Each structure stands twice: as structure tokens, then as C-alpha cells.
Amino acid sequence: MAKKNRNRPKRSRKKTPEPAPVPQQSWWDQLTPVVRHSICLVALAAVPMAYYASITFGGQEVVGHDIVEWRGMAESMLEHREETGEEPLWAVNPFGGMPGYMVNYGAMVPGVDTVIRQLNRIAWPTFTIVVLLFGTYLLVYQLSRNHLAGVLAAVAYGLAPYLPIILGAGHNTKISALAYAPWLLLAFVYALRKPGLLAGALGAIALAVNVRANHPQITYYTLILALIWLIAEGVKAARAGTFKTYGQSIATLLGGVGLSLLMVAQPYLSKFEYKAFTIRGASSSGGAGVSEWDYAMAWSQGFGELGTLFIANLFGGGGGTYWGPKTFTAGPYYLGGIVIALAVYALWRHRTAAAAGLGIGTGVMLLFSLGENFEALNRFMFNYFPLFDAFRAPEMWISVAELGIAVLAGLGSYALFAKASDGAGEGREARTKNGLIVFGALAGIALLFVVAGSSMLALEKPGEVQQIAQAVSQQQNVDASDPRVIQFAEQYVREQKAERESLMTLDATRTLIFLVLGIGLIFAYRKTWLPAWSVQLALVLLVVIDLWGVGNRYFNEDAVGPRAAEERIPEYAYDEFIKGKVDEAGGAGHFRTLVFEGRSPTENARPAFHYETLSGYHGAKLRLYQDFLENMLYDPSGLPNENALDLSGTRYIVLPQPLPGTTVAF
């Protein structure tokens, strides 16, 4: 019988540790991703419907200058299509005739964008802006997995005042191209992360839709941004040793580009062939045509004028109070203090290849926008970089730079308010401290302009007094050096400077107020008085209020009306006379008319709406026709050349006063 060992060690019973308390989630965090996506997308869709309510629900429409001019150019083609059912290949009325596919190409193969085009017939541009907002939101969500960061970026880009400004000007194709640009970058990001056939196909569709928007300048700028971003991703791949995946991404992107070129071959092969014969191709003397430096660099942004992204009326806004280096402008590029501050925060603290690529790309585009004001860079690019010399108005680079800044602002919102589980890299204390530094520094700059802006800015154009004096001397038929004329010009400029100072100070104060509100929200988050989601949402609302208010200066009841484009084209008594003579001659094809209505004939397509004319409005006239206008149409005295008029079959000239050598017919 075995004896029990009474000295064996006693078993110890360990107490099971209690699990660490799980942080209580806010109601927003408790929602499923699908529900959060749905809320964000519905809210974003509501923004343009409300902003453009007079169009969406009020039966109004916007018909800008360029659309009216386009209608004049296209009228002969539209009439032929309606009467015969045939697709016209030649526009007979403007410029002595020009290829129809450069005016109104109706036989475009259907594509994804066809759906948007049909929806826009209900309410332009509401549905296109919805596409823009959704694309920006999904792009930032793909980069951050943060819904409210995507919403902030979307409203920053979609409510930027530049969009209503160009809407009023009738730049519809530009708006469409800008709306599709985020989708192109979204496809680019998807190809970087998941290279393969699907990514290549999506990239091809996104690029094709962009090109089909018929504003290749915007597509080109977006591709430049993507190229710089791609280089930044290459640096990341080199450091991480992931060149294989990076190479697969490049192959995917190149395959998508090749496929997209096939998708847009019609009608772009024809347009590519046409380019060589236009003012954007070779000149008759073998030079560079209209892509010559001086023409291409018109509307270069000034260095200081970049500050309008931060203070809207820093340079007087648009119209008569504008005092920047451009000939004139309708309004500023503006994003506001909060958007700029969040973008700066992302560049400083969100150390990713995406932020670096977007930051460098956006900075480079801002330098390109300076045009002739930063000749060292832009002259080199103009001479050597492919297609850089094919476009004009360098300030347009800013329209795509605004997309880059908006996306950076979204990433800044994510990085500033990220949870520890998101791998933010910094705690709440450090993040909010850095956020307050950025917002505080920019608030200090805004305050400086409020207090001393008038002493830092000229507030007048170079030589403005002399220009006003010259204009007065021509109107009043007096010498420009007359002391009374000089006195009047100086007084006028003093009054303008006072108004410009007031506009600048008010908008600097506006920016300061929004930044101070942003500082208050960050401080409340720092003290845990408010959760992250509520602060992000409050910043979204502040951005909406800020941009909505500035945008309404340019999109208001004066910008809309019930009439279609053709109803906005006036018809004068002499138009009726000329059309009667056309009928007497047996219809179109017998003579043309040269019309002067206070502007160059090449800047007015109104007469082409009514009859065959030498007038028109187009950015890519035939080179031979431009040579005719520059070298033959006028004689050395500046009057129309009779031989040129006979050569072009011109029978009538419309002028405000009789012309020597002609008979007054009406």
C-alpha cells in the first residue's frame, strides 16, 4: 500500500486577469462602412442640387459666352443635320468654312460618359458636379479609409469658386474634364495597389472618358500630376525593395493607356491630323504657329496672385477691381484657409508616397501656372517637353492643382484626427499640437494682411494711370498729357485702390475667422471635449460655408435665365437685310459678309448663326485662314483689302460708319 506524499507542493490558483476596457465607440464609428458610405454619398449628391437649385428645380439654365459662340459656329451644321438626317462634315458659315468635327461632332461612339451626357440634359451641370464629388470622395477614401476625410476633399474641390466662374463663361467641356480627373487618379491608385487586367481596364475607361470630355488640356495636366506621383511611388518602391510590384503597376498603367487610345481613336485621329494644319501646328513660314511663346504664355498667373488660393480678393477679385498681371480675369482661384491649412499639415506630418507625390506635383503645377513670370522653368518645358507647347493660358494649371490641394486637405483631415488603431504614428497630443501650429501660423499671415495688407500690396496695375489717361484722351479727343486728364486718371486710380483695399481686408478677415474657428475645433478635440468625427464634420461644414459664400459672388440669379443658347443670339435689322439678299441670290453658297461689331471678326461667331461670314470664334483656326486674316484681309492703311474681299466672295461689310470705296446698301 503506497503512502501519500504529504510534502508535495500545493497547486496555486491564478486569478484570470480582467480584459482591458474597450474604448466606447461613437455612434458614427458603430455604423457599418456601407451605411457611412451611403450617408456621405447622399449628402454629397445633395450639395450641387442645392447649390444649383435654380437649375435643378427652377427650370433655369446657364448659357455662357462660349456656348453662345459655339451655337453660332455650329448652326449651319445643326440645320443640315435636322433637314437631311446626314452628318455634316463641314461648317459652311464661319471663317469661310472649316472642318465640322472641330465644331460639332455628332457621330461620337457611345461610351460611359454618354450616360452623364444624357443626365445633364435634365440639369446641367448638377449631375457632372455629382460625378466630380463622388470621384474625389472615393479617391481620398481609397488613400485613407476615412469617410469624412473624403467628404472634406470632395466639397473643397467641388465648391471651389473656379467652377461657377467657368460655368458662367460657358467652358462646359473644361468642367466635364475636371469632373472626370479624380476618377482618372482613382484608377491610377488602384493600379498602383492592385495591378492586373481589371486595373488596366478601369484605367483605360477612366482615361478615355477624360479625353472624350473634349478638353485635352485638363487631361494632360492631370496626367502630369499622375506622372510625378508615379515617380514618388518609385522612390518608395526602391526604399522598400518592392520593385516587382511597382513594375507590374507601370505595365498595367501603360496597357490601360494603350487601350484608351484605341477607345478614343474616333474622333481624335482626325483631330490629330487636323492639328498640323492649324494655328496650333506649323505656321506657313515653318515656325511654331500659335503655340509660340508670347501667345501660349498669355494669362500667366503672377507670383503674388497665387495668394488668392488663401485670400479670395487679394488681387481685387474679377472685373474692374482686378489689378493683377493678367489682362483681365473673371474671378480668383480660391480654396480657403481651412483647406490650405489641412493640406499643409498633410505635407508636413502625413509622410506617405501619396502625400509626397501630390505635394510635389501640385507645387510643380503652381510653378507652371506662372508661365512667363517664371520663364527659367517654363521656357525649358515649352521647348523640350512633349505637348507642353500645345496649350495656352498657363493659369489653367491651377484648376488641376486645386484637385491636388483638395486631396491633400482630405489626407490632412485624416492624419490630424486619426485613431491610434489607424496607425497614425503620433498621439493625440502631438497631432493636435502640430495642427494648432499650422492653423496658428496661417492665421497669423491672414492677420498680417488684415492689419498691414495695404502697405504690402501695390493695389494698382503697372502704368494704370497712363492707361486710364490714354483711354480718356481717345474718348474725349484731348491730349493724354493734359493736366486735367492726368488729374482725372490719378483720382480714378485712387478710388480703385481704396475699393481694392477694402475687398482685400474683408476677405483676409474672412480667412482669419475661419482659421480661428478651425483652431477652436482642434483645441476642443485636444481636450477630448469633442470626438474626432464631429470635429471633422464641423470642418466640412465650415469649408462648405466658406466656398459657397465666395462662389455665390459669381453664380447668382444674374448668371441663369430661362432662354436657350439660340435665343440669346441677337438678330439685328441688317441681319434681316442680309438674309433677304441671300434668299434673292438663290440661297447659301453665293456670297459672304464681313461683320465688325466693335471686336475683331475672329472673336465673334454671332453673324455665323445667321449667314455665311468671315467671322467666327475658335481656338484652332486653319493656319491658311489665319495667314489670310493677318496678311491679306487688310491693306497697309488698315482698311479691308478689296482683292481679299473678292477672293473670299465677300459682298457686304458691316461697319458703324461708311467705308471709302463702298456703297451704303443698308
Short mmCIF file of C-alpha atoms in Angstrom, two decimals, residues 153 178 305 322 371 378 386 416 485 521 570 649:
data_model
loop_
_atom_site.label_atom_id
_atom_site.label_comp_id
_atom_site.label_asym_id
_atom_site.label_seq_id
_atom_site.Cartn_x
_atom_site.Cartn_y
_atom_site.Cartn_z
CA ALA A 153 -11.78 66.85 -50.06
CA LEU A 178 -12.25 68.49 -64.30
CA GLU A 305 -1.56 86.21 -57.21
CA TYR A 322 -8.83 93.24 -60.55
CA GLY A 371 4.14 80.96 -67.25
CA ASN A 378 8.54 77.23 -68.37
CA PRO A 386 6.22 66.77 -75.25
CA LEU A 416 -4.91 65.03 -37.82
CA VAL A 485 -6.71 114.20 -67.94
CA LEU A 521 -12.32 72.84 -33.08
CA PRO A 570 -29.45 88.71 -81.10
CA GLY A 649 -16.56 86.10 -102.10
#
